[in-house]
XYZ file of C-alpha atoms in Angstrom:
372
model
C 75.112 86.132 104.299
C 75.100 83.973 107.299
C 76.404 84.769 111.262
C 74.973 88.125 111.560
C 74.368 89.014 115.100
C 72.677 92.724 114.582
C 69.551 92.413 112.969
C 69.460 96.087 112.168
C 72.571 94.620 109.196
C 70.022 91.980 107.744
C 68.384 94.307 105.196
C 71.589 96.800 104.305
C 73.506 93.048 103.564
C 70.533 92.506 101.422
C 71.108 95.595 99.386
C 74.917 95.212 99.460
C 74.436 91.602 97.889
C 72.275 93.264 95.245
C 74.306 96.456 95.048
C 71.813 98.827 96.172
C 72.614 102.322 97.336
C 72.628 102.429 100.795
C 70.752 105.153 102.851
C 72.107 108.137 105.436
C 69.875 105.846 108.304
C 71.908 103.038 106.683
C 74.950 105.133 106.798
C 74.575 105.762 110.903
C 73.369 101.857 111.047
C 77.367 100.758 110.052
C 78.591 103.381 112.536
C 76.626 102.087 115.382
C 77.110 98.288 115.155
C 78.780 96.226 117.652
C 78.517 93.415 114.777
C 82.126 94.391 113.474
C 82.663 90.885 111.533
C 79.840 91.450 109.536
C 81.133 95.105 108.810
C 84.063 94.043 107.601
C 82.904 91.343 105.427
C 80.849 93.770 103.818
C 82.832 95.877 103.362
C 85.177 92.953 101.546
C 82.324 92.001 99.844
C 82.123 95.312 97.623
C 85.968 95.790 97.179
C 86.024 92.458 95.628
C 83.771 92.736 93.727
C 84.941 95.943 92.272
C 88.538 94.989 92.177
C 89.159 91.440 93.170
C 92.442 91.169 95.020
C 93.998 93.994 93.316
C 95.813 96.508 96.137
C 96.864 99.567 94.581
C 100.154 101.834 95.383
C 102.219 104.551 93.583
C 105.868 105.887 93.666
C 105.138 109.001 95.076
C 107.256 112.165 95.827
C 105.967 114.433 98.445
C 106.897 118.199 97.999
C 105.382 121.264 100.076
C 107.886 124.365 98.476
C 106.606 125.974 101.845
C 104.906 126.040 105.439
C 104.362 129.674 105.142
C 100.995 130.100 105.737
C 98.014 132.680 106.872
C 95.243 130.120 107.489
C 95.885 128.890 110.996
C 93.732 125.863 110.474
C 93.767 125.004 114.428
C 94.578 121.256 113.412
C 98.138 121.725 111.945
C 101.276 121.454 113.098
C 103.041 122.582 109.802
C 102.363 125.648 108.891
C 104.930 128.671 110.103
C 104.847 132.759 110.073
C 107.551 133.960 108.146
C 110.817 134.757 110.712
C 109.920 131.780 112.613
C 111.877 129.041 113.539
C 111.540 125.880 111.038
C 110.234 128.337 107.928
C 111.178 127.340 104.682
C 109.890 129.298 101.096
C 111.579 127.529 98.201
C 111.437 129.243 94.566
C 111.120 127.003 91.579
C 114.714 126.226 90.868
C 115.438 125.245 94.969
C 111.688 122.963 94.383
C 113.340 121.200 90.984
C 116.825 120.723 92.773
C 115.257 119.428 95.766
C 113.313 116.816 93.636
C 116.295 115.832 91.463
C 118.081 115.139 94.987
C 115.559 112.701 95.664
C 114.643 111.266 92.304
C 114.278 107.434 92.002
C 114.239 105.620 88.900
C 110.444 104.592 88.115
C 109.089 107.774 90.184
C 105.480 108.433 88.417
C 104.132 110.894 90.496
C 105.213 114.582 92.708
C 102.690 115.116 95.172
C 102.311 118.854 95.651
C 101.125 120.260 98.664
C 101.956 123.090 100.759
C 101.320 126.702 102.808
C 99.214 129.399 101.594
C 101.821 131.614 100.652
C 100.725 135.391 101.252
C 103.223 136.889 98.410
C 104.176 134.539 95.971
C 102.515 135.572 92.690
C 99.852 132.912 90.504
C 102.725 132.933 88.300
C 104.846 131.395 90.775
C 102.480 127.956 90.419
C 102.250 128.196 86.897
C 106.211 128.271 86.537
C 106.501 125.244 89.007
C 104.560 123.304 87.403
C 105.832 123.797 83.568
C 109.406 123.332 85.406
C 109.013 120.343 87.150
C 107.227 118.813 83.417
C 110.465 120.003 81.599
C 112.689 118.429 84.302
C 111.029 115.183 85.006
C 109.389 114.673 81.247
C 106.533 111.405 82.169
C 106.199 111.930 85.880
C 103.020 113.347 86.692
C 102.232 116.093 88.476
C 99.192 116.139 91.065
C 98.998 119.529 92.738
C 97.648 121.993 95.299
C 94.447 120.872 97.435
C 91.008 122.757 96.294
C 92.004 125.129 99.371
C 95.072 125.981 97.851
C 93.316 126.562 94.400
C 90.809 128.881 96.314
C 93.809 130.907 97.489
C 95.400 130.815 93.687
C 91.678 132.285 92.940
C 92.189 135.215 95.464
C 95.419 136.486 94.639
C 95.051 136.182 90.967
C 91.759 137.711 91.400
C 90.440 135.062 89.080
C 87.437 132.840 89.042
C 88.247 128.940 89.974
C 87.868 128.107 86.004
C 90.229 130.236 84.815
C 93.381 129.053 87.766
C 92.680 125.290 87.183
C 92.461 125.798 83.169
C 95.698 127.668 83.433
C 97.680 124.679 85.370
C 96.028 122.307 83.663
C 97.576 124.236 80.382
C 100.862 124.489 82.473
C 100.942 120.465 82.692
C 98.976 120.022 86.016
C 97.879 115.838 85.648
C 95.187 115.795 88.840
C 94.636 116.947 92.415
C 94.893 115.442 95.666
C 91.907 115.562 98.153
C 93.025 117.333 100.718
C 91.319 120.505 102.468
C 88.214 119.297 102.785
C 88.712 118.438 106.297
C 84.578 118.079 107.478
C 82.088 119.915 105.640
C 79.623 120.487 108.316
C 79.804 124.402 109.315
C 80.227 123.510 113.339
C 83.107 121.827 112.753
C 84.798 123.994 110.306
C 84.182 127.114 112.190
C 86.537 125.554 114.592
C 88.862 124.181 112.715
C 89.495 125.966 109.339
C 87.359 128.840 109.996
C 89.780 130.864 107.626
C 89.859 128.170 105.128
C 87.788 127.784 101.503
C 84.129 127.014 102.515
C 82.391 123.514 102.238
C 80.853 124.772 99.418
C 83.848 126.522 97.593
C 85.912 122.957 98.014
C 82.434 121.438 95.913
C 82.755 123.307 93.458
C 86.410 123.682 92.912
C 86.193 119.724 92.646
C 83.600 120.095 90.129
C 84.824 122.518 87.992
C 87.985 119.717 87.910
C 86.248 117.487 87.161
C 84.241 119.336 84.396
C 88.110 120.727 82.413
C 89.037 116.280 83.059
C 91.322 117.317 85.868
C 91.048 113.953 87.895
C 90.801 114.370 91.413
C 90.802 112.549 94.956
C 88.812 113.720 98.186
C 89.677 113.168 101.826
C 88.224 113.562 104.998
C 90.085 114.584 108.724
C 88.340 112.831 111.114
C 88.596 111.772 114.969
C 88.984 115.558 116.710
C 85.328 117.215 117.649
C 83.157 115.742 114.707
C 79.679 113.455 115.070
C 79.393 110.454 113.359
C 76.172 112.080 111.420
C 78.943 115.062 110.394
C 81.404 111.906 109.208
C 77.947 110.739 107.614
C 77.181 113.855 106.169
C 80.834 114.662 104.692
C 80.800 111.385 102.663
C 77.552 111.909 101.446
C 78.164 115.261 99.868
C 80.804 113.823 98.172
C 78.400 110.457 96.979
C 76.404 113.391 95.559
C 79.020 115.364 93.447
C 80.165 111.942 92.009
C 77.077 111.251 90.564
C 77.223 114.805 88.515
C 80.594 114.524 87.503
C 82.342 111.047 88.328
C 85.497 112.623 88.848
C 86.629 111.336 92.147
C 89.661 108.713 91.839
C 90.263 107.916 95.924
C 88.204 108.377 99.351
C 90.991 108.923 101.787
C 90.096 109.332 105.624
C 93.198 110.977 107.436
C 92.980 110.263 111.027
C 93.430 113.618 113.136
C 97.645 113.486 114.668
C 97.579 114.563 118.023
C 100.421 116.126 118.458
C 102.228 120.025 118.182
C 98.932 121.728 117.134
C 96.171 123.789 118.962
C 93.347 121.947 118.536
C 94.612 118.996 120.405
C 95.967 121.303 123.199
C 92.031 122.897 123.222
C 91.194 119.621 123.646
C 93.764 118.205 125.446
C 93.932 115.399 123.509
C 97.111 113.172 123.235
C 95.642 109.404 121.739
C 95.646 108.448 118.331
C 92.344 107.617 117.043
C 92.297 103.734 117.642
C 92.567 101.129 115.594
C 88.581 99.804 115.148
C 87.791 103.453 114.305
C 89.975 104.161 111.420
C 88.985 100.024 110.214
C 84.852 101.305 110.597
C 85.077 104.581 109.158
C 87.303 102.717 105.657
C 84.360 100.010 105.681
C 81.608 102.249 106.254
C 82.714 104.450 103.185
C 83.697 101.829 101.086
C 79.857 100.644 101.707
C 78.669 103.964 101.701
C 80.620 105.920 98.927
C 79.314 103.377 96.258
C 79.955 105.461 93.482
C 83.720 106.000 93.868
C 86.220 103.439 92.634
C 88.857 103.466 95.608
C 88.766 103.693 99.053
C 92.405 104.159 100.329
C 94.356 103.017 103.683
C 96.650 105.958 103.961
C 99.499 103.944 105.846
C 101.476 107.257 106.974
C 98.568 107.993 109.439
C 97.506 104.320 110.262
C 100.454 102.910 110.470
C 102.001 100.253 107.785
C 100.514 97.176 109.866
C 97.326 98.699 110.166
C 96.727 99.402 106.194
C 97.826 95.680 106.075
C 94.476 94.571 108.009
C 92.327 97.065 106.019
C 92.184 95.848 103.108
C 90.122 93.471 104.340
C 87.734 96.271 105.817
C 87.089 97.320 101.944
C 90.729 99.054 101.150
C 92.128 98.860 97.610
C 95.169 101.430 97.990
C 97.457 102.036 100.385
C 98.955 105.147 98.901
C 102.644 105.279 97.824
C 106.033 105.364 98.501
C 105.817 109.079 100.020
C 109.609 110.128 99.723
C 109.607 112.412 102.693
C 106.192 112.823 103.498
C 106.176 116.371 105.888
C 102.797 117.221 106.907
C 101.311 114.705 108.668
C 104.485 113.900 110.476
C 105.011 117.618 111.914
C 101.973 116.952 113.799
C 103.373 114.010 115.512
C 102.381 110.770 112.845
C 105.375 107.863 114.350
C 105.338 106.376 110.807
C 108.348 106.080 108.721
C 108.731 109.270 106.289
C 108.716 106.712 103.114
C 108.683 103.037 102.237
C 110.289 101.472 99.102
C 107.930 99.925 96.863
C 109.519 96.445 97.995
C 108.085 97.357 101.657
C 104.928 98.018 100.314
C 104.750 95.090 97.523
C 105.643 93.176 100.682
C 102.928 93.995 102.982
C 100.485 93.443 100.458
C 101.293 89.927 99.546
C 101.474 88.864 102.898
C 97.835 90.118 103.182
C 96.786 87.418 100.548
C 96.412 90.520 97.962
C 98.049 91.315 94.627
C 100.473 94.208 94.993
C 99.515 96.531 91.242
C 101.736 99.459 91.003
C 100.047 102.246 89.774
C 100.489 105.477 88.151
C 98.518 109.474 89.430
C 95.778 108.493 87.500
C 95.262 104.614 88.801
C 96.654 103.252 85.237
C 98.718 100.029 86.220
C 102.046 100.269 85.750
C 103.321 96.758 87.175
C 101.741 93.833 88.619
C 103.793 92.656 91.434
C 103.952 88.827 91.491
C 106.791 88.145 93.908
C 109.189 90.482 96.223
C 112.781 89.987 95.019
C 115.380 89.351 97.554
């Protein structure tokens, strides 16, 4: 590869050309580089090669039946006590109607993710899930973070095998990534101290992975974490791929500054900006070699943004979102949805090819054109 200005890059574009794994020095070598073209290009380099031109999206529903919660992750601006302003606690038959409300022809996935609910039963889940199958027979259903599976575990005093067996049995199609947050112990302390462990997310993944319970894995980044802890997160996730190669998505979620303690502790009020959130999606599309997508969430980067990164090693951009919640409570100025014409759009202007996909990254249409 010609033009690169950091010699410390010579030898990892060397491996990248030959697809080589790339090392933890090698890891911290993409996060310190002022040579951002050659990043990028990279970075392009792999996602081609894996998927060509190929940009990936879904028609997505985004349900949380609650923001009652115990945790108190000091990051979130969601969750609510019960009695307090802004609560809601929906039971199964409010969740269906509030779907049906919202249905749109073509809708192949509801995104489930919500509060950890002190009272509702297991049951509760299990009834959800079988409900929202018999309502909306051949839309998927991908459910409940691994910290939300770790609180299923507690108050059906049951180990992690027998809750995600039981959903799966109930219909469950795969998991999203979320809860994960950063794995290094400093940072969760801080964060999520009341939260399922590092650890306990691992191996909730795993055992996923091990009943064929696809899943995806994400990472909150840009509050009080090190680039060796961003490092360090990723590569703990490299390693449980290679045991079970369950992992759909990467999915860095920039940290929203806004109605949540952790940014009044730190008196933080900026977004993180916009070369960040393009080097960390490069540097784990480099580094993460092992899992097929990395994915531009556009409801924290912005639409525009997503646009430029997938040329920093994106292949997804996420979905259509109906009402996304979470990460606009704590302040995200994104629109709470975009129709799959917005997003079709933004990805042919990027000189990609828009592929509609379903929970599971089977393609359901290959967007040629954006009709009128």
């Amino acid at each position: 590869m010609k033009g690169i200005k950091d010699p410390r890059l010579l030898p990892i574009a060397e491996k990248v050309e030959a697809g080589e794994r790339l090392t933890f020095a090698e890891g911290l070598v993409l996060y310190e580089t002022q040579d951002l073209p050659t990043l990028m290009r990279l970075a392009n380099r792999v996602r081609e090669r894996k998927h060509g031109h190929k940009t990936y999206f879904v028609h997505s529903i985004r349900v949380s039946q609650t923001n009652i919660c115990y945790v108190g992750c000091t990051f979130c601006a969601f969750q609510r006590r019960f009695g307090e302003e802004g609560a809601w606690d929906w039971d199964v038959e409010e969740v269906v109607a509030w779907v049906r409300a919202r249905y749109q022809p073509g809708l192949t996935e509801i995104h489930l993710t919500a509060g950890h609910h002190p009272k509702r039963p297991f049951q509760y889940y299990l009834d959800l899930v079988r409900a929202l199958k018999e309502s909306f027979p051949g839309v998927q259903v991908k459910a409940w973070t691994a910290a939300e599976i770790h609180h299923f575990s507690k108050i059906a005093r049951l180990p992690y095998r027998e809750v995600l067996q039981a959903l799966k049995e109930a219909g469950l199609d795969a998991m999203p990534g979320g809860g994960a947050e950063i794995f290094a112990e400093r940072v969760r302390k801080r964060i999520a101290r009341a939260k399922v462990s590092a650890e306990g997310w691992l191996e909730i993944h795993r055992t996923a992975h091990e009943l064929g319970i696809p899943t995806n894995a994400t990472m909150l980044y840009g509050h009080i974490e090190t680039l060796e802890e961003r490092l360090d997160h990723m590569d703990r996730l490299r390693r449980l791929q290679d045991e079970t190669g369950g992992f759909m998505s990467f999915i860095p979620l920039a940290f929203q500054p806004d109605g949540n303690q952790l940014a009044r502790e730190l008196g933080k009020r900026e977004f993180t900006t916009g070369l960040d959130d393009l080097r960390n999606l490069a540097v784990a599309r480099l580094y993460l070699d092992n899992i097929p997508h990395i994915k531009g969430y556009w409801a924290t980067l912005t639409p525009e943004l997503a646009q430029v990164s997938l040329d920093w090693g994106v292949t997804d951009i996420d979905g259509t979102l109906i009402e996304e919640r979470i990460v606009h409570m704590a302040g995200s100025p994104t629109p709470e949805g975009l129709s799959k014409r917005e997003l079709a759009r933004i990805i042919l202007a990027a000189g990609r090819i828009p592929v509609e996909r379903d929970a599971l990254y089977r393609e359901v249409r290959v967007w040629d054109q954006v009709e009128a």
